Amino acid sequence: MTDPHAIQPSELDQLPDRDPEETAEWQASLDAVARAAGPHRAAYLMRRTLERAEGAGVALPKLLETDYVNSIPTAAEPAVEGDEEMEHRITAWNRWNAAAMVTRGSKYGVGGHIATFASAAWLYETGFNHFFKGKESPDAAGSGDQLYIQGHASPGIYARAFLDGRLTEQHLDNFRREAGGAGLPSYPHPRRLPWLWEFPTVSMGLGPLSAIYQARFNRYLTNRGIKDVSASHVWAFLGDGEMDEPESTAALALAAREELDNLTFVINCNLQRLDGPVRANFKIVQELEAQFRGAGWNVIKTLWGSAWDELFALDTTGALVRRLRQVPDAQIQTYQTRDAAYIRQDFFGADPALAEMAKLLSDDKIVECFHLSRGGHEARKVYAAYRAALAHKGAPTVILAQTVKGHTLGPGFASKNANHQMKKLTVDEFKSMRDLLELPIPDARFADGVVPYGHPGADSREVRYLQERRAALGGPAPARRVHPLAPLPAPADKTFAAFDKGSGSQNVATTMAFVRLIKDLVRDKETGRRWVPIVPDEARTFGMESLFPSLGIYSPKGQTYEPVDRDQLMYYKEAKNGQILNEGITEAGSMADFIAASTAYATHGEAMIPFYIFYSMFGWQRTADQMWQLGDQLGRGFLVGATAGRTTLTGEGLQHADGHSPVIAATNPAALTYDPAFAYEVAAIVKDGLRRMYGEALPGEDPNVFYYLTVYNEPLPQPAKPSGLGIDEGIVKGLYRFNTAESAGLTVTANAPRIQLLGSGTAIHWALEAQKLLAEEWGVAADVWSATSWGELRRDALEADAALLRGEERVPFVQQALQGAEGPVLAVSDYMRQVPDQIAQWVEQDYTSLGADGFGLSDTRDAARRHFGVDARSIVVAALAQLARRGEAKASAVKEAREKYGL
């Protein structure tokens, strides 16, 4: 049996020890201290030794966890450069108005959150007064700092904007009441309040992920010479409960690996999430510290207020620090709500040394420490943490600030498990809060039980101080600015026209057509450098490896190695000024890249043109929440779902076969979804997208949209663009006639039955084959239409319906295009029928559809299409059945065709 106390083998045993005797002496010294003074003293000495080693530059692995105390001792805290008393007054007004706004709104049932900002007020106020650079900051002009505000804290940000004159009482009374056009959105929503909010954050986990990639994109802009934004700092305010979201910690290693010291996370550790404690039986601060340290971040813990200094000075045995590490978070919360006698017994009574210490402490002192004194509630401690974060170089910083959720809102709120759902205070509770905050609000102002807003006056010392501090830092914050940028020059027409002639006999997939177009566009002298190609480790799948040596893959380290394929033409080239963002296997990270690039026109006053190409199945299905975030943030650019469709990706199976991304995309009001069939359509759509988003938008067009294109990996001959008027308009609007039976050279009689075949994407090739079979084998004339966007046809039709309700005469484009087209309409795509059925109610002809409903499967393309009933012969049978129902074809023809084709 193995002795559990025996010394276990160490990895150091395999390395030579040049002086075993010296090693043994060190080990013996440690053993002696542990015997004489106890293991805690031995641990203390080891910690001190490690600190000295680190300071001397000795390369040692760092500890993942430190004691449950502040990282910055009180004696090392710098003095706050400002008027602390004045900042206390400002913070008191903000606390009051945030609570008043939510409480007043509760009578309308609109809700709101009070407790989050109450705990984090000093975390924000200290930053606004001393650290957060505005858009006019001398060293970060046009950009300032980027602030990711915790969503549930929005009432406090509105309260501050009210104090500085950017909002009125009417605005506050319209919190969460936006339908009238003058309301305030519940959370940070740039699309709803575009002059204030820059970043939507309330979909938890997306804020921290986006903040990391924003800081990374800032470095990208600087390293590529687009704009020097090295003075901009990214601040992300997060909740400790929010850190449970996988996205919150998904990119920590990236931030450390790329040494993003332009990034600071401020995690409000009030130890509570929505329903109760974050780590009831554990300690979330210690867990987060280990997680961030392990990822390579600089960690600053700001846990205890200055009232604890006396207690730590009395802790000569280390018993207090040991006890703080032992007590789980839920018990810390309980102490906050219990009296001194309970705390003496439960906390101090657990250790004789602590019991002796407690005899030296008054009840008031114990209550002050355990009820009120948290590092996140003291300006000096927050200021010290922020200063230290900005001073640290070579790694991002996370500040773990301990607070009390519901602080200053009274005993009915503070640390209560339900306080996230508590939307209002009573009048008596407000009066108690007023007295605590020492605000000059008389009882007479509580008329009819309505809580008044408080304001010291536009010319008061508080407001002047607030505005002076912001002026010194570069203007108001948060603030979103859309700079008056000149439209980007349009690329030469020949770049797009090159696709009009088709590919002849050469087989070209639409994925390759898109990549070829991009290769030409990035060479444009005016706008080429503004393209931001983004790909999640699938560039070779999409045929993009030819861009590696010409554009380079972005890496802040450059290329520190000799690539294995250096002797090849398309070698793997990394560069500090590289243009391609090759993100590895992370669709979420790639989307965060896209969001940062797509909003650079507002964040930094630089129009960038991102395109993100991905497996279509792994775009909207995985990251649709970020695409909603993108729409909220008013991003612009091109999302490209490659290897699209349910039947084109042979052999990959159920989880790779996309049959529904256009359905998900249709739910996003900012997404313009296209399913182009041919190379010239891809070129026309991209050309129009560049015009709308980056050039001259037409009257009534919103430039704050993004395009989603589905492209296929099925190499086929690309036809020439049909001649005639209205083709480009039809491509952009969503539908045009590609050919008729006659123009296709098919022989049909003058009185032959006729049907209209609408196809999108790769499905148009099946429709063209069906067109030929219908004419040659069944005497049916079919016209083939390319439906480039079922979604845009639907959007236009919905707008037409709305116009009719306003008394305006408008005919949907789909009706205009199909007007006079003979016979029924049969629509087909490589997606579920719900995709083409988006337009069904506006088609005046008889309408039916075919699609690849159900789960995908592995097989050849032909077998998969036969399985789903969307191949050419299935289209023929469906067309004959549709004509037979109208009496324009024999019913027997349907049976005959089904048997002939083995269906």
PDB file of C-alpha atoms in Angstrom, residues 534-703:
ATOM      1  CA  ILE A 534     -12.315  37.815 -41.100  1.00  0.00           C
ATOM      2  CA  VAL A 535     -12.292  34.036 -41.144  1.00  0.00           C
ATOM      3  CA  PRO A 536     -12.474  31.426 -38.335  1.00  0.00           C
ATOM      4  CA  ASP A 537      -9.666  29.059 -39.351  1.00  0.00           C
ATOM      5  CA  GLU A 538     -11.356  27.955 -42.583  1.00  0.00           C
ATOM      6  CA  ALA A 539      -9.624  30.199 -45.128  1.00  0.00           C
ATOM      7  CA  ARG A 540      -8.357  27.242 -47.145  1.00  0.00           C
ATOM      8  CA  THR A 541     -11.836  25.693 -47.174  1.00  0.00           C
ATOM      9  CA  PHE A 542     -13.105  28.852 -48.844  1.00  0.00           C
ATOM     10  CA  GLY A 543     -10.158  29.203 -51.233  1.00  0.00           C
ATOM     11  CA  MET A 544      -8.745  32.263 -49.487  1.00  0.00           C
ATOM     12  CA  GLU A 545      -5.180  31.062 -48.990  1.00  0.00           C
ATOM     13  CA  SER A 546      -4.116  33.142 -51.984  1.00  0.00           C
ATOM     14  CA  LEU A 547      -4.733  36.224 -49.822  1.00  0.00           C
ATOM     15  CA  PHE A 548      -2.213  35.158 -47.155  1.00  0.00           C
ATOM     16  CA  PRO A 549       1.018  36.372 -48.779  1.00  0.00           C
ATOM     17  CA  SER A 550      -0.496  39.479 -50.363  1.00  0.00           C
ATOM     18  CA  LEU A 551      -2.497  40.784 -47.378  1.00  0.00           C
ATOM     19  CA  GLY A 552      -0.840  39.042 -44.457  1.00  0.00           C
ATOM     20  CA  ILE A 553      -2.503  37.593 -41.369  1.00  0.00           C
ATOM     21  CA  TYR A 554      -2.635  40.088 -38.511  1.00  0.00           C
ATOM     22  CA  SER A 555      -0.399  39.284 -35.554  1.00  0.00           C
ATOM     23  CA  PRO A 556       0.853  41.898 -33.072  1.00  0.00           C
ATOM     24  CA  LYS A 557       4.063  39.860 -32.791  1.00  0.00           C
ATOM     25  CA  GLY A 558       4.599  39.641 -36.524  1.00  0.00           C
ATOM     26  CA  GLN A 559       6.075  36.344 -37.713  1.00  0.00           C
ATOM     27  CA  THR A 560       8.674  35.114 -35.236  1.00  0.00           C
ATOM     28  CA  TYR A 561       9.197  31.763 -36.949  1.00  0.00           C
ATOM     29  CA  GLU A 562       9.946  30.420 -40.420  1.00  0.00           C
ATOM     30  CA  PRO A 563       6.678  29.013 -41.834  1.00  0.00           C
ATOM     31  CA  VAL A 564       6.842  25.407 -42.942  1.00  0.00           C
ATOM     32  CA  ASP A 565       5.470  26.375 -46.372  1.00  0.00           C
ATOM     33  CA  ARG A 566       7.787  29.371 -46.884  1.00  0.00           C
ATOM     34  CA  ASP A 567       8.963  28.039 -50.258  1.00  0.00           C
ATOM     35  CA  GLN A 568       5.417  27.906 -51.618  1.00  0.00           C
ATOM     36  CA  LEU A 569       3.667  30.678 -53.492  1.00  0.00           C
ATOM     37  CA  MET A 570       0.755  30.899 -51.053  1.00  0.00           C
ATOM     38  CA  TYR A 571       2.671  30.537 -47.802  1.00  0.00           C
ATOM     39  CA  TYR A 572       1.278  31.274 -44.354  1.00  0.00           C
ATOM     40  CA  LYS A 573       2.391  34.857 -43.752  1.00  0.00           C
ATOM     41  CA  GLU A 574       1.766  36.627 -40.459  1.00  0.00           C
ATOM     42  CA  ALA A 575       2.575  40.311 -40.065  1.00  0.00           C
ATOM     43  CA  LYS A 576       2.157  43.087 -37.523  1.00  0.00           C
ATOM     44  CA  ASN A 577       0.360  45.120 -40.190  1.00  0.00           C
ATOM     45  CA  GLY A 578      -1.480  42.107 -41.600  1.00  0.00           C
ATOM     46  CA  GLN A 579      -4.959  42.735 -42.955  1.00  0.00           C
ATOM     47  CA  ILE A 580      -6.622  39.333 -42.455  1.00  0.00           C
ATOM     48  CA  LEU A 581      -8.061  38.409 -39.076  1.00  0.00           C
ATOM     49  CA  ASN A 582      -7.714  34.626 -39.009  1.00  0.00           C
ATOM     50  CA  GLU A 583      -9.266  33.909 -35.632  1.00  0.00           C
ATOM     51  CA  GLY A 584      -8.856  30.230 -35.088  1.00  0.00           C
ATOM     52  CA  ILE A 585     -11.846  28.088 -34.274  1.00  0.00           C
ATOM     53  CA  THR A 586     -14.087  30.731 -32.734  1.00  0.00           C
ATOM     54  CA  GLU A 587     -17.173  31.967 -34.499  1.00  0.00           C
ATOM     55  CA  ALA A 588     -17.992  34.109 -31.459  1.00  0.00           C
ATOM     56  CA  GLY A 589     -14.574  35.761 -31.588  1.00  0.00           C
ATOM     57  CA  SER A 590     -14.888  36.325 -35.323  1.00  0.00           C
ATOM     58  CA  MET A 591     -18.260  37.990 -34.832  1.00  0.00           C
ATOM     59  CA  ALA A 592     -16.787  40.205 -32.114  1.00  0.00           C
ATOM     60  CA  ASP A 593     -14.081  41.204 -34.612  1.00  0.00           C
ATOM     61  CA  PHE A 594     -16.773  41.984 -37.149  1.00  0.00           C
ATOM     62  CA  ILE A 595     -18.726  44.145 -34.719  1.00  0.00           C
ATOM     63  CA  ALA A 596     -15.651  46.174 -33.776  1.00  0.00           C
ATOM     64  CA  ALA A 597     -14.704  46.716 -37.424  1.00  0.00           C
ATOM     65  CA  SER A 598     -18.239  47.386 -38.610  1.00  0.00           C
ATOM     66  CA  THR A 599     -18.742  50.205 -36.091  1.00  0.00           C
ATOM     67  CA  ALA A 600     -15.330  51.877 -36.455  1.00  0.00           C
ATOM     68  CA  TYR A 601     -17.033  54.630 -38.453  1.00  0.00           C
ATOM     69  CA  ALA A 602     -18.619  55.795 -35.188  1.00  0.00           C
ATOM     70  CA  THR A 603     -16.149  54.556 -32.565  1.00  0.00           C
ATOM     71  CA  HIS A 604     -13.070  55.974 -34.269  1.00  0.00           C
ATOM     72  CA  GLY A 605     -14.321  58.005 -37.230  1.00  0.00           C
ATOM     73  CA  GLU A 606     -12.810  55.488 -39.648  1.00  0.00           C
ATOM     74  CA  ALA A 607     -14.986  53.621 -42.130  1.00  0.00           C
ATOM     75  CA  MET A 608     -13.853  50.008 -42.314  1.00  0.00           C
ATOM     76  CA  ILE A 609     -15.396  47.342 -44.548  1.00  0.00           C
ATOM     77  CA  PRO A 610     -15.424  43.986 -42.783  1.00  0.00           C
ATOM     78  CA  PHE A 611     -16.433  40.761 -44.399  1.00  0.00           C
ATOM     79  CA  TYR A 612     -16.686  37.657 -42.286  1.00  0.00           C
ATOM     80  CA  ILE A 613     -16.870  34.385 -44.174  1.00  0.00           C
ATOM     81  CA  PHE A 614     -17.933  31.228 -42.336  1.00  0.00           C
ATOM     82  CA  TYR A 615     -19.664  27.905 -42.670  1.00  0.00           C
ATOM     83  CA  SER A 616     -23.237  29.087 -43.063  1.00  0.00           C
ATOM     84  CA  MET A 617     -24.456  26.512 -40.546  1.00  0.00           C
ATOM     85  CA  PHE A 618     -22.083  27.889 -37.903  1.00  0.00           C
ATOM     86  CA  GLY A 619     -22.954  31.537 -38.308  1.00  0.00           C
ATOM     87  CA  TRP A 620     -26.520  32.440 -37.454  1.00  0.00           C
ATOM     88  CA  GLN A 621     -27.174  29.200 -35.601  1.00  0.00           C
ATOM     89  CA  ARG A 622     -24.236  29.750 -33.245  1.00  0.00           C
ATOM     90  CA  THR A 623     -23.937  33.496 -32.983  1.00  0.00           C
ATOM     91  CA  ALA A 624     -27.330  34.996 -33.822  1.00  0.00           C
ATOM     92  CA  ASP A 625     -27.293  36.840 -30.481  1.00  0.00           C
ATOM     93  CA  GLN A 626     -24.152  38.678 -31.586  1.00  0.00           C
ATOM     94  CA  MET A 627     -25.788  39.474 -34.903  1.00  0.00           C
ATOM     95  CA  TRP A 628     -28.599  41.065 -32.944  1.00  0.00           C
ATOM     96  CA  GLN A 629     -25.950  42.962 -31.009  1.00  0.00           C
ATOM     97  CA  LEU A 630     -24.457  44.012 -34.357  1.00  0.00           C
ATOM     98  CA  GLY A 631     -27.811  45.416 -35.472  1.00  0.00           C
ATOM     99  CA  ASP A 632     -28.226  47.241 -32.161  1.00  0.00           C
ATOM    100  CA  GLN A 633     -24.757  48.735 -32.500  1.00  0.00           C
ATOM    101  CA  LEU A 634     -25.569  49.933 -36.054  1.00  0.00           C
ATOM    102  CA  GLY A 635     -22.773  47.928 -37.629  1.00  0.00           C
ATOM    103  CA  ARG A 636     -22.101  47.819 -41.372  1.00  0.00           C
ATOM    104  CA  GLY A 637     -20.434  45.127 -43.446  1.00  0.00           C
ATOM    105  CA  PHE A 638     -20.807  41.780 -45.197  1.00  0.00           C
ATOM    106  CA  LEU A 639     -21.514  38.446 -43.523  1.00  0.00           C
ATOM    107  CA  VAL A 640     -20.923  35.572 -45.922  1.00  0.00           C
ATOM    108  CA  GLY A 641     -22.359  32.146 -45.230  1.00  0.00           C
ATOM    109  CA  ALA A 642     -20.216  29.828 -47.324  1.00  0.00           C
ATOM    110  CA  THR A 643     -20.780  26.138 -48.070  1.00  0.00           C
ATOM    111  CA  ALA A 644     -24.413  27.175 -47.881  1.00  0.00           C
ATOM    112  CA  GLY A 645     -27.523  25.078 -48.359  1.00  0.00           C
ATOM    113  CA  ARG A 646     -28.696  21.738 -47.067  1.00  0.00           C
ATOM    114  CA  THR A 647     -27.525  19.539 -49.960  1.00  0.00           C
ATOM    115  CA  THR A 648     -24.293  21.062 -51.284  1.00  0.00           C
ATOM    116  CA  LEU A 649     -21.930  20.004 -48.500  1.00  0.00           C
ATOM    117  CA  THR A 650     -21.603  16.317 -49.255  1.00  0.00           C
ATOM    118  CA  GLY A 651     -20.521  13.925 -46.561  1.00  0.00           C
ATOM    119  CA  GLU A 652     -20.556  16.363 -43.643  1.00  0.00           C
ATOM    120  CA  GLY A 653     -23.912  15.371 -42.242  1.00  0.00           C
ATOM    121  CA  LEU A 654     -26.619  16.755 -40.040  1.00  0.00           C
ATOM    122  CA  GLN A 655     -24.763  19.432 -38.078  1.00  0.00           C
ATOM    123  CA  HIS A 656     -23.061  20.920 -41.129  1.00  0.00           C
ATOM    124  CA  ALA A 657     -26.024  21.064 -43.503  1.00  0.00           C
ATOM    125  CA  ASP A 658     -27.571  24.539 -43.356  1.00  0.00           C
ATOM    126  CA  GLY A 659     -31.203  24.591 -44.315  1.00  0.00           C
ATOM    127  CA  HIS A 660     -32.424  27.474 -42.219  1.00  0.00           C
ATOM    128  CA  SER A 661     -29.935  30.349 -41.803  1.00  0.00           C
ATOM    129  CA  PRO A 662     -32.053  32.678 -43.997  1.00  0.00           C
ATOM    130  CA  VAL A 663     -34.981  32.034 -41.651  1.00  0.00           C
ATOM    131  CA  ILE A 664     -32.966  33.148 -38.637  1.00  0.00           C
ATOM    132  CA  ALA A 665     -31.534  36.070 -40.595  1.00  0.00           C
ATOM    133  CA  ALA A 666     -35.061  37.156 -41.513  1.00  0.00           C
ATOM    134  CA  THR A 667     -35.741  37.826 -37.832  1.00  0.00           C
ATOM    135  CA  ASN A 668     -33.071  40.545 -37.712  1.00  0.00           C
ATOM    136  CA  PRO A 669     -34.395  43.904 -38.937  1.00  0.00           C
ATOM    137  CA  ALA A 670     -30.883  45.142 -39.793  1.00  0.00           C
ATOM    138  CA  ALA A 671     -29.936  42.127 -41.933  1.00  0.00           C
ATOM    139  CA  LEU A 672     -30.348  42.202 -45.708  1.00  0.00           C
ATOM    140  CA  THR A 673     -30.287  38.540 -46.714  1.00  0.00           C
ATOM    141  CA  TYR A 674     -29.341  37.441 -50.231  1.00  0.00           C
ATOM    142  CA  ASP A 675     -29.083  33.981 -51.790  1.00  0.00           C
ATOM    143  CA  PRO A 676     -27.350  34.726 -55.114  1.00  0.00           C
ATOM    144  CA  ALA A 677     -27.265  32.047 -57.787  1.00  0.00           C
ATOM    145  CA  PHE A 678     -24.598  33.457 -60.092  1.00  0.00           C
ATOM    146  CA  ALA A 679     -21.277  35.281 -59.902  1.00  0.00           C
ATOM    147  CA  TYR A 680     -22.640  38.443 -61.527  1.00  0.00           C
ATOM    148  CA  GLU A 681     -25.355  38.558 -58.858  1.00  0.00           C
ATOM    149  CA  VAL A 682     -22.733  38.385 -56.108  1.00  0.00           C
ATOM    150  CA  ALA A 683     -20.908  41.310 -57.730  1.00  0.00           C
ATOM    151  CA  ALA A 684     -24.081  43.379 -58.114  1.00  0.00           C
ATOM    152  CA  ILE A 685     -25.119  42.824 -54.484  1.00  0.00           C
ATOM    153  CA  VAL A 686     -21.692  43.731 -53.091  1.00  0.00           C
ATOM    154  CA  LYS A 687     -21.557  46.806 -55.324  1.00  0.00           C
ATOM    155  CA  ASP A 688     -24.929  48.000 -54.075  1.00  0.00           C
ATOM    156  CA  GLY A 689     -23.990  47.205 -50.469  1.00  0.00           C
ATOM    157  CA  LEU A 690     -20.875  49.352 -50.723  1.00  0.00           C
ATOM    158  CA  ARG A 691     -22.971  52.194 -52.113  1.00  0.00           C
ATOM    159  CA  ARG A 692     -25.631  51.983 -49.449  1.00  0.00           C
ATOM    160  CA  MET A 693     -23.403  51.462 -46.401  1.00  0.00           C
ATOM    161  CA  TYR A 694     -20.308  53.451 -47.376  1.00  0.00           C
ATOM    162  CA  GLY A 695     -21.280  55.678 -50.295  1.00  0.00           C
ATOM    163  CA  GLU A 696     -24.389  57.640 -51.128  1.00  0.00           C
ATOM    164  CA  ALA A 697     -27.492  56.081 -49.609  1.00  0.00           C
ATOM    165  CA  LEU A 698     -30.730  56.887 -51.387  1.00  0.00           C
ATOM    166  CA  PRO A 699     -33.440  58.950 -49.656  1.00  0.00           C
ATOM    167  CA  GLY A 700     -35.185  56.738 -47.127  1.00  0.00           C
ATOM    168  CA  GLU A 701     -32.417  54.141 -47.100  1.00  0.00           C
ATOM    169  CA  ASP A 702     -30.861  53.302 -43.753  1.00  0.00           C
ATOM    170  CA  PRO A 703     -27.088  52.875 -44.146  1.00  0.00           C
TER     171      PRO A 703
END
